Amino acid sequence: MPLGVVFPQLDPEAEPDAVAGWAVAAEEAGYDYAVAFDHVFGADPDHAGVVRDPGERTRHEPLVLFAYMAAVTSRLRFLTGVLVLPPRQAALAAKQAAELSVLSAGRLWLGVGVGSQRPPFDALNVDYHTRGKRIEEQLVLMRSLWERPSVSYEGRFHRVSAAGVNPRPPGGSVPLWMGGGAPAVFSRIARHADGWLITPSLRGSPGALAGPLAELHREVSRAGRAPASIGVETRVQVAGRSVDEQVSAARTWQEAGATHLTLNTMGAGLRGAGAHIEAMALFAGRCREAGVGG
């Protein structure tokens, strides 16, 4: 089971040296991948439809962040968890992801979702209520742009006429993961994606995974694909847990069917990149000793 770690972008210093040092430390600790999430901006927490979260908190743009990290690492993979795709132009997102995949030697996993906060959609001039229909088109178009040198596509929201992106990603595509837990998400994963980022509402209870995972596997089988081909990523929180409890939670998730396990050091009262690095190194070492992951 590959082990990942969330870049603590809400907590540490934003200086380039701290970001680079964290990425190098994650790779040296033996992590397989790093995760970063996507907020185009922080809105006023009193605004309707916004999760209460101070707008002054640091939010690195994940694709640019990962390009920087890729330059100082050689093995660490990068997973957006998740990139809110519907407000973005599909062709540009495909181009950016392909470029990052090329420059990182194929180390990008693109995790995407429809988003749940309206203000960024308004600011980017995209109808929030069409986000589900938009992402359906985006997934098809982006795969096509990665796989073929010339693409023609006509949809409700996207149109390409005999054009393509170059360079295209190594291996012919960028692995796609999707976040969420609704039936529509499982249907999209079955038809378009390589993995599922477990919805936050399930991350606290490995025992609750069985039902949704069975539903996902049914959809994947209906689409003519092997359920075992779909990755399943979840998180273990440092906050409120000793390192032994963190490792125990990781083992429980592995037994429940998770294929990828990500440590989240945010929200644990850690201050500075050094404290986060120490916590993630301790967890990775204990996991190796316990035979978890790897």
mmCIF file of C-alpha atoms in Angstrom:
data_model
loop_
_atom_site.group_PDB
_atom_site.id
_atom_site.type_symbol
_atom_site.label_atom_id
_atom_site.label_comp_id
_atom_site.label_asym_id
_atom_site.label_seq_id
_atom_site.Cartn_x
_atom_site.Cartn_y
_atom_site.Cartn_z
ATOM 1 C CA MET A 1 0.000 0.000 0.000
ATOM 2 C CA PRO A 2 1.684 3.256 -1.095
ATOM 3 C CA LEU A 3 2.019 5.890 1.627
ATOM 4 C CA GLY A 4 1.412 9.565 0.956
ATOM 5 C CA VAL A 5 1.467 12.758 2.977
ATOM 6 C CA VAL A 6 -0.565 15.952 2.701
ATOM 7 C CA PHE A 7 1.483 19.089 2.170
ATOM 8 C CA PRO A 8 0.485 21.219 5.195
ATOM 9 C CA GLN A 9 -0.276 24.290 3.151
ATOM 10 C CA LEU A 10 -2.487 25.914 5.769
ATOM 11 C CA ASP A 11 0.169 25.710 8.486
ATOM 12 C CA PRO A 12 3.846 26.087 7.509
ATOM 13 C CA GLU A 13 5.859 28.970 6.248
ATOM 14 C CA ALA A 14 5.217 29.868 2.613
ATOM 15 C CA GLU A 15 8.880 30.597 1.845
ATOM 16 C CA PRO A 16 10.315 28.614 -1.085
ATOM 17 C CA ASP A 17 13.042 27.009 1.028
ATOM 18 C CA ALA A 18 10.462 25.597 3.457
ATOM 19 C CA VAL A 19 8.377 24.163 0.614
ATOM 20 C CA ALA A 20 11.392 22.580 -1.066
ATOM 21 C CA GLY A 21 12.717 21.264 2.230
ATOM 22 C CA TRP A 22 9.390 19.628 3.017
ATOM 23 C CA ALA A 23 9.270 17.878 -0.387
ATOM 24 C CA VAL A 24 12.829 16.575 -0.060
ATOM 25 C CA ALA A 25 12.104 15.372 3.479
ATOM 26 C CA ALA A 26 8.952 13.554 2.343
ATOM 27 C CA GLU A 27 10.924 11.702 -0.308
ATOM 28 C CA GLU A 28 13.768 10.891 2.093
ATOM 29 C CA ALA A 29 11.267 9.574 4.657
ATOM 30 C CA GLY A 30 10.086 7.047 2.080
ATOM 31 C CA TYR A 31 6.734 8.509 1.098
ATOM 32 C CA ASP A 32 5.460 7.517 -2.316
ATOM 33 C CA TYR A 33 3.411 10.630 -3.031
ATOM 34 C CA ALA A 34 2.472 14.088 -1.773
ATOM 35 C CA VAL A 35 -1.048 15.539 -1.756
ATOM 36 C CA ALA A 36 -2.121 19.174 -2.100
ATOM 37 C CA PHE A 37 -5.609 20.601 -2.390
ATOM 38 C CA ASP A 38 -7.034 23.419 -4.453
ATOM 39 C CA HIS A 39 -8.618 26.722 -3.458
ATOM 40 C CA VAL A 40 -8.294 29.469 -6.060
ATOM 41 C CA PHE A 41 -8.787 32.009 -3.300
ATOM 42 C CA GLY A 42 -10.074 32.324 0.246
ATOM 43 C CA ALA A 43 -13.458 34.016 0.483
ATOM 44 C CA ASP A 44 -14.933 35.917 3.419
ATOM 45 C CA PRO A 45 -15.984 33.183 5.871
ATOM 46 C CA ASP A 46 -19.276 35.016 6.467
ATOM 47 C CA HIS A 47 -20.189 34.633 2.784
ATOM 48 C CA ALA A 48 -23.049 32.200 2.201
ATOM 49 C CA GLY A 49 -21.929 28.880 0.759
ATOM 50 C CA VAL A 50 -18.372 29.065 2.065
ATOM 51 C CA VAL A 51 -16.818 26.711 4.579
ATOM 52 C CA ARG A 52 -15.754 28.858 7.521
ATOM 53 C CA ASP A 53 -12.055 29.281 6.871
ATOM 54 C CA PRO A 54 -10.111 32.553 7.178
ATOM 55 C CA GLY A 55 -9.275 33.973 3.772
ATOM 56 C CA GLU A 56 -5.780 34.958 4.869
ATOM 57 C CA ARG A 57 -4.627 31.329 5.186
ATOM 58 C CA THR A 58 -2.040 30.160 2.678
ATOM 59 C CA ARG A 59 -3.373 28.289 -0.332
ATOM 60 C CA HIS A 60 -0.732 27.319 -2.862
ATOM 61 C CA GLU A 61 -1.902 26.601 -6.411
ATOM 62 C CA PRO A 62 -1.311 22.831 -6.569
ATOM 63 C CA LEU A 63 -0.014 22.425 -10.127
ATOM 64 C CA VAL A 64 2.524 25.228 -9.731
ATOM 65 C CA LEU A 65 3.415 23.940 -6.263
ATOM 66 C CA PHE A 66 4.025 20.446 -7.607
ATOM 67 C CA ALA A 67 6.152 21.736 -10.476
ATOM 68 C CA TYR A 68 8.394 23.382 -7.883
ATOM 69 C CA MET A 69 8.524 20.232 -5.756
ATOM 70 C CA ALA A 70 9.220 18.044 -8.787
ATOM 71 C CA ALA A 71 12.365 20.054 -9.498
ATOM 72 C CA VAL A 72 13.895 19.147 -6.126
ATOM 73 C CA THR A 73 12.818 15.478 -5.999
ATOM 74 C CA SER A 74 13.268 12.452 -8.247
ATOM 75 C CA ARG A 75 10.863 9.775 -7.012
ATOM 76 C CA LEU A 76 8.022 11.447 -5.106
ATOM 77 C CA ARG A 77 4.694 11.440 -6.955
ATOM 78 C CA PHE A 78 2.130 14.227 -6.743
ATOM 79 C CA LEU A 79 -1.633 13.912 -6.256
ATOM 80 C CA THR A 80 -4.039 16.846 -6.373
ATOM 81 C CA GLY A 81 -6.590 16.083 -3.712
ATOM 82 C CA VAL A 82 -8.632 17.526 -5.307
ATOM 83 C CA LEU A 83 -8.342 20.027 -8.142
ATOM 84 C CA VAL A 84 -11.747 21.689 -8.542
ATOM 85 C CA LEU A 85 -12.089 21.118 -12.255
ATOM 86 C CA PRO A 86 -15.387 22.661 -13.493
ATOM 87 C CA PRO A 87 -14.318 26.343 -13.137
ATOM 88 C CA ARG A 88 -11.169 25.667 -15.152
ATOM 89 C CA GLN A 89 -10.914 25.642 -18.932
ATOM 90 C CA ALA A 90 -10.559 21.978 -19.849
ATOM 91 C CA ALA A 91 -8.038 22.484 -22.659
ATOM 92 C CA LEU A 92 -5.804 24.662 -20.487
ATOM 93 C CA ALA A 93 -6.048 22.248 -17.544
ATOM 94 C CA ALA A 94 -5.137 19.373 -19.871
ATOM 95 C CA LYS A 95 -2.148 21.330 -21.186
ATOM 96 C CA GLN A 96 -0.924 22.244 -17.699
ATOM 97 C CA ALA A 97 -1.292 18.693 -16.400
ATOM 98 C CA ALA A 98 0.469 17.260 -19.451
ATOM 99 C CA GLU A 99 3.351 19.713 -19.043
ATOM 100 C CA LEU A 100 3.745 18.895 -15.353
ATOM 101 C CA SER A 101 3.636 15.187 -16.140
ATOM 102 C CA VAL A 102 6.387 15.604 -18.737
ATOM 103 C CA LEU A 103 8.627 17.739 -16.512
ATOM 104 C CA SER A 104 8.185 15.386 -13.537
ATOM 105 C CA ALA A 105 8.819 12.249 -15.647
ATOM 106 C CA GLY A 106 5.258 11.005 -15.234
ATOM 107 C CA ARG A 107 4.906 11.617 -11.500
ATOM 108 C CA LEU A 108 1.555 13.448 -11.569
ATOM 109 C CA TRP A 109 -1.738 11.871 -10.490
ATOM 110 C CA LEU A 110 -4.557 14.325 -11.173
ATOM 111 C CA GLY A 111 -7.278 14.102 -8.543
ATOM 112 C CA VAL A 112 -10.346 16.132 -9.506
ATOM 113 C CA GLY A 113 -13.771 16.986 -8.133
ATOM 114 C CA VAL A 114 -16.782 19.167 -8.833
ATOM 115 C CA GLY A 115 -16.287 21.513 -5.864
ATOM 116 C CA SER A 116 -18.715 22.528 -3.144
ATOM 117 C CA GLN A 117 -18.199 26.284 -2.696
ATOM 118 C CA ARG A 118 -19.953 28.727 -4.994
ATOM 119 C CA PRO A 119 -17.866 31.951 -4.681
ATOM 120 C CA PRO A 120 -14.892 30.683 -6.741
ATOM 121 C CA PHE A 121 -17.278 29.700 -9.535
ATOM 122 C CA ASP A 122 -18.786 33.184 -9.521
ATOM 123 C CA ALA A 123 -15.343 34.803 -9.587
ATOM 124 C CA LEU A 124 -14.277 32.631 -12.530
ATOM 125 C CA ASN A 125 -17.544 33.312 -14.371
ATOM 126 C CA VAL A 126 -18.743 29.692 -14.381
ATOM 127 C CA ASP A 127 -22.269 28.568 -13.478
ATOM 128 C CA TYR A 128 -22.015 26.634 -10.204
ATOM 129 C CA HIS A 129 -25.155 24.646 -10.987
ATOM 130 C CA THR A 130 -23.705 23.135 -14.169
ATOM 131 C CA ARG A 131 -20.554 21.769 -12.524
ATOM 132 C CA GLY A 132 -21.613 18.110 -12.797
ATOM 133 C CA LYS A 133 -22.374 18.358 -16.507
ATOM 134 C CA ARG A 134 -19.179 20.329 -17.111
ATOM 135 C CA ILE A 135 -16.902 17.782 -15.483
ATOM 136 C CA GLU A 136 -18.436 14.995 -17.579
ATOM 137 C CA GLU A 137 -17.288 16.820 -20.707
ATOM 138 C CA GLN A 138 -13.950 17.785 -19.202
ATOM 139 C CA LEU A 139 -12.996 14.213 -18.353
ATOM 140 C CA VAL A 140 -13.661 13.034 -21.901
ATOM 141 C CA LEU A 141 -11.952 15.985 -23.566
ATOM 142 C CA MET A 142 -8.873 15.968 -21.352
ATOM 143 C CA ARG A 143 -8.292 12.235 -21.836
ATOM 144 C CA SER A 144 -8.612 12.724 -25.586
ATOM 145 C CA LEU A 145 -6.114 15.594 -25.593
ATOM 146 C CA TRP A 146 -3.599 13.527 -23.645
ATOM 147 C CA GLU A 147 -3.990 10.431 -25.802
ATOM 148 C CA ARG A 148 -4.219 11.821 -29.340
ATOM 149 C CA PRO A 149 -2.241 14.427 -31.300
ATOM 150 C CA SER A 150 -5.367 15.924 -32.875
ATOM 151 C CA VAL A 151 -8.817 16.105 -31.299
ATOM 152 C CA SER A 152 -12.221 17.287 -32.427
ATOM 153 C CA TYR A 153 -14.861 17.588 -29.722
ATOM 154 C CA GLU A 154 -18.248 19.292 -29.623
ATOM 155 C CA GLY A 155 -20.061 19.584 -26.301
ATOM 156 C CA ARG A 156 -22.348 21.977 -24.507
ATOM 157 C CA PHE A 157 -19.498 23.713 -22.677
ATOM 158 C CA HIS A 158 -16.376 22.764 -24.632
ATOM 159 C CA ARG A 159 -15.411 22.748 -28.282
ATOM 160 C CA VAL A 160 -12.153 21.764 -29.972
ATOM 161 C CA SER A 161 -11.682 21.523 -33.717
ATOM 162 C CA ALA A 162 -8.761 19.456 -35.046
ATOM 163 C CA ALA A 163 -6.289 20.630 -32.397
ATOM 164 C CA GLY A 164 -4.092 19.079 -29.732
ATOM 165 C CA VAL A 165 -1.603 19.654 -26.931
ATOM 166 C CA ASN A 166 2.112 19.019 -27.223
ATOM 167 C CA PRO A 167 3.993 17.716 -25.332
ATOM 168 C CA ARG A 168 1.621 14.973 -24.281
ATOM 169 C CA PRO A 169 2.160 13.068 -21.027
ATOM 170 C CA PRO A 170 4.462 10.045 -20.773
ATOM 171 C CA GLY A 171 2.566 6.813 -21.211
ATOM 172 C CA GLY A 172 -0.178 8.509 -23.181
ATOM 173 C CA SER A 173 -2.249 9.903 -20.304
ATOM 174 C CA VAL A 174 -2.269 11.368 -16.796
ATOM 175 C CA PRO A 175 -3.778 9.050 -14.158
ATOM 176 C CA LEU A 176 -7.131 10.501 -13.071
ATOM 177 C CA TRP A 177 -8.562 10.187 -9.562
ATOM 178 C CA MET A 178 -11.912 11.541 -8.422
ATOM 179 C CA GLY A 179 -13.146 12.742 -5.055
ATOM 180 C CA GLY A 180 -16.661 12.490 -3.648
ATOM 181 C CA GLY A 181 -19.146 9.864 -2.576
ATOM 182 C CA ALA A 182 -22.340 10.405 -4.569
ATOM 183 C CA PRO A 183 -23.653 7.815 -7.054
ATOM 184 C CA ALA A 184 -22.806 10.196 -9.907
ATOM 185 C CA VAL A 185 -19.180 10.242 -8.744
ATOM 186 C CA PHE A 186 -18.988 6.439 -8.733
ATOM 187 C CA SER A 187 -20.415 6.389 -12.246
ATOM 188 C CA ARG A 188 -17.781 8.878 -13.433
ATOM 189 C CA ILE A 189 -14.980 6.931 -11.789
ATOM 190 C CA ALA A 190 -16.167 3.720 -13.442
ATOM 191 C CA ARG A 191 -16.155 5.337 -16.877
ATOM 192 C CA HIS A 192 -13.260 7.760 -16.710
ATOM 193 C CA ALA A 193 -10.951 7.457 -13.703
ATOM 194 C CA ASP A 194 -8.187 5.363 -12.201
ATOM 195 C CA GLY A 195 -8.913 5.915 -8.522
ATOM 196 C CA TRP A 196 -11.269 7.180 -5.826
ATOM 197 C CA LEU A 197 -10.356 9.753 -3.175
ATOM 198 C CA ILE A 198 -12.630 8.761 -0.305
ATOM 199 C CA THR A 199 -15.041 11.526 0.644
ATOM 200 C CA PRO A 200 -14.158 13.312 3.927
ATOM 201 C CA SER A 201 -17.392 12.111 5.556
ATOM 202 C CA LEU A 202 -16.058 8.525 5.420
ATOM 203 C CA ARG A 203 -12.471 9.151 6.490
ATOM 204 C CA GLY A 204 -13.180 8.843 10.200
ATOM 205 C CA SER A 205 -14.688 5.368 10.025
ATOM 206 C CA PRO A 206 -13.045 2.485 8.142
ATOM 207 C CA GLY A 207 -16.036 0.315 9.007
ATOM 208 C CA ALA A 208 -18.288 2.583 6.950
ATOM 209 C CA LEU A 209 -16.267 1.986 3.783
ATOM 210 C CA ALA A 210 -17.703 -1.430 2.896
ATOM 211 C CA GLY A 211 -21.028 -0.220 1.487
ATOM 212 C CA PRO A 212 -19.735 2.643 -0.679
ATOM 213 C CA LEU A 213 -16.792 0.550 -1.871
ATOM 214 C CA ALA A 214 -19.128 -2.260 -2.937
ATOM 215 C CA GLU A 215 -21.275 0.294 -4.781
ATOM 216 C CA LEU A 216 -18.213 1.659 -6.571
ATOM 217 C CA HIS A 217 -17.089 -1.832 -7.540
ATOM 218 C CA ARG A 218 -20.530 -2.613 -8.965
ATOM 219 C CA GLU A 219 -20.354 0.490 -11.147
ATOM 220 C CA VAL A 220 -16.847 -0.391 -12.285
ATOM 221 C CA SER A 221 -17.946 -3.914 -13.209
ATOM 222 C CA ARG A 222 -20.935 -2.549 -15.147
ATOM 223 C CA ALA A 223 -18.508 -0.408 -17.126
ATOM 224 C CA GLY A 224 -16.599 -3.536 -18.114
ATOM 225 C CA ARG A 225 -13.581 -2.844 -15.944
ATOM 226 C CA ALA A 226 -11.934 -4.796 -13.123
ATOM 227 C CA PRO A 227 -12.702 -3.362 -9.650
ATOM 228 C CA ALA A 228 -9.135 -4.152 -8.593
ATOM 229 C CA SER A 229 -7.891 -1.679 -11.211
ATOM 230 C CA ILE A 230 -9.367 1.263 -9.252
ATOM 231 C CA GLY A 231 -7.249 2.760 -6.488
ATOM 232 C CA VAL A 232 -8.838 3.829 -3.189
ATOM 233 C CA GLU A 233 -7.157 6.631 -1.204
ATOM 234 C CA THR A 234 -7.943 7.668 2.359
ATOM 235 C CA ARG A 235 -6.364 9.772 5.123
ATOM 236 C CA VAL A 236 -5.056 9.255 8.640
ATOM 237 C CA GLN A 237 -5.010 12.320 10.885
ATOM 238 C CA VAL A 238 -2.148 13.114 13.239
ATOM 239 C CA ALA A 239 -4.419 15.374 15.313
ATOM 240 C CA GLY A 240 -5.640 13.675 18.484
ATOM 241 C CA ARG A 241 -3.677 10.451 17.896
ATOM 242 C CA SER A 242 -0.396 9.031 19.129
ATOM 243 C CA VAL A 243 1.884 7.610 16.457
ATOM 244 C CA ASP A 244 0.895 4.082 17.505
ATOM 245 C CA GLU A 245 -2.762 5.018 17.036
ATOM 246 C CA GLN A 246 -1.954 6.492 13.632
ATOM 247 C CA VAL A 247 -0.295 3.244 12.527
ATOM 248 C CA SER A 248 -3.188 1.203 13.912
ATOM 249 C CA ALA A 249 -5.638 3.343 11.930
ATOM 250 C CA ALA A 250 -3.546 2.844 8.797
ATOM 251 C CA ARG A 251 -3.623 -0.926 9.254
ATOM 252 C CA THR A 252 -7.399 -0.858 9.766
ATOM 253 C CA TRP A 253 -7.874 1.140 6.560
ATOM 254 C CA GLN A 254 -5.669 -1.290 4.661
ATOM 255 C CA GLU A 255 -7.780 -4.205 5.885
ATOM 256 C CA ALA A 256 -10.964 -2.302 4.945
ATOM 257 C CA GLY A 257 -9.922 -2.024 1.297
ATOM 258 C CA ALA A 258 -7.917 1.183 0.960
ATOM 259 C CA THR A 259 -5.066 0.864 -1.531
ATOM 260 C CA HIS A 260 -3.369 4.210 -0.814
ATOM 261 C CA LEU A 261 -2.943 5.766 2.644
ATOM 262 C CA THR A 262 -2.200 9.462 3.177
ATOM 263 C CA LEU A 263 -1.030 11.066 6.423
ATOM 264 C CA ASN A 264 -2.411 14.517 7.267
ATOM 265 C CA THR A 265 -0.338 16.483 9.779
ATOM 266 C CA MET A 266 -2.484 19.627 9.641
ATOM 267 C CA GLY A 267 -4.717 20.613 12.532
ATOM 268 C CA ALA A 268 -2.450 18.949 15.103
ATOM 269 C CA GLY A 269 -1.027 22.156 16.555
ATOM 270 C CA LEU A 270 2.313 21.714 14.792
ATOM 271 C CA ARG A 271 4.226 24.922 14.134
ATOM 272 C CA GLY A 272 6.681 25.312 11.301
ATOM 273 C CA ALA A 273 7.753 22.960 8.555
ATOM 274 C CA GLY A 274 10.224 21.207 10.855
ATOM 275 C CA ALA A 275 7.481 19.962 13.173
ATOM 276 C CA HIS A 276 5.480 18.592 10.252
ATOM 277 C CA ILE A 277 8.585 16.889 8.846
ATOM 278 C CA GLU A 278 9.308 15.253 12.207
ATOM 279 C CA ALA A 279 5.731 13.936 12.487
ATOM 280 C CA MET A 280 5.648 12.501 8.983
ATOM 281 C CA ALA A 281 9.076 10.864 9.333
ATOM 282 C CA LEU A 282 8.048 9.222 12.606
ATOM 283 C CA PHE A 283 4.846 7.820 11.063
ATOM 284 C CA ALA A 284 6.620 6.452 7.988
ATOM 285 C CA GLY A 285 9.265 4.762 10.111
ATOM 286 C CA ARG A 286 6.720 3.156 12.421
ATOM 287 C CA CYS A 287 4.679 1.946 9.447
ATOM 288 C CA ARG A 288 7.745 0.189 8.049
ATOM 289 C CA GLU A 289 8.440 -1.425 11.418
ATOM 290 C CA ALA A 290 4.816 -2.619 11.641
ATOM 291 C CA GLY A 291 4.673 -3.886 8.065
ATOM 292 C CA VAL A 292 1.983 -1.379 7.087
ATOM 293 C CA GLY A 293 2.106 0.019 3.579
ATOM 294 C CA GLY A 294 5.068 -0.423 1.326
#
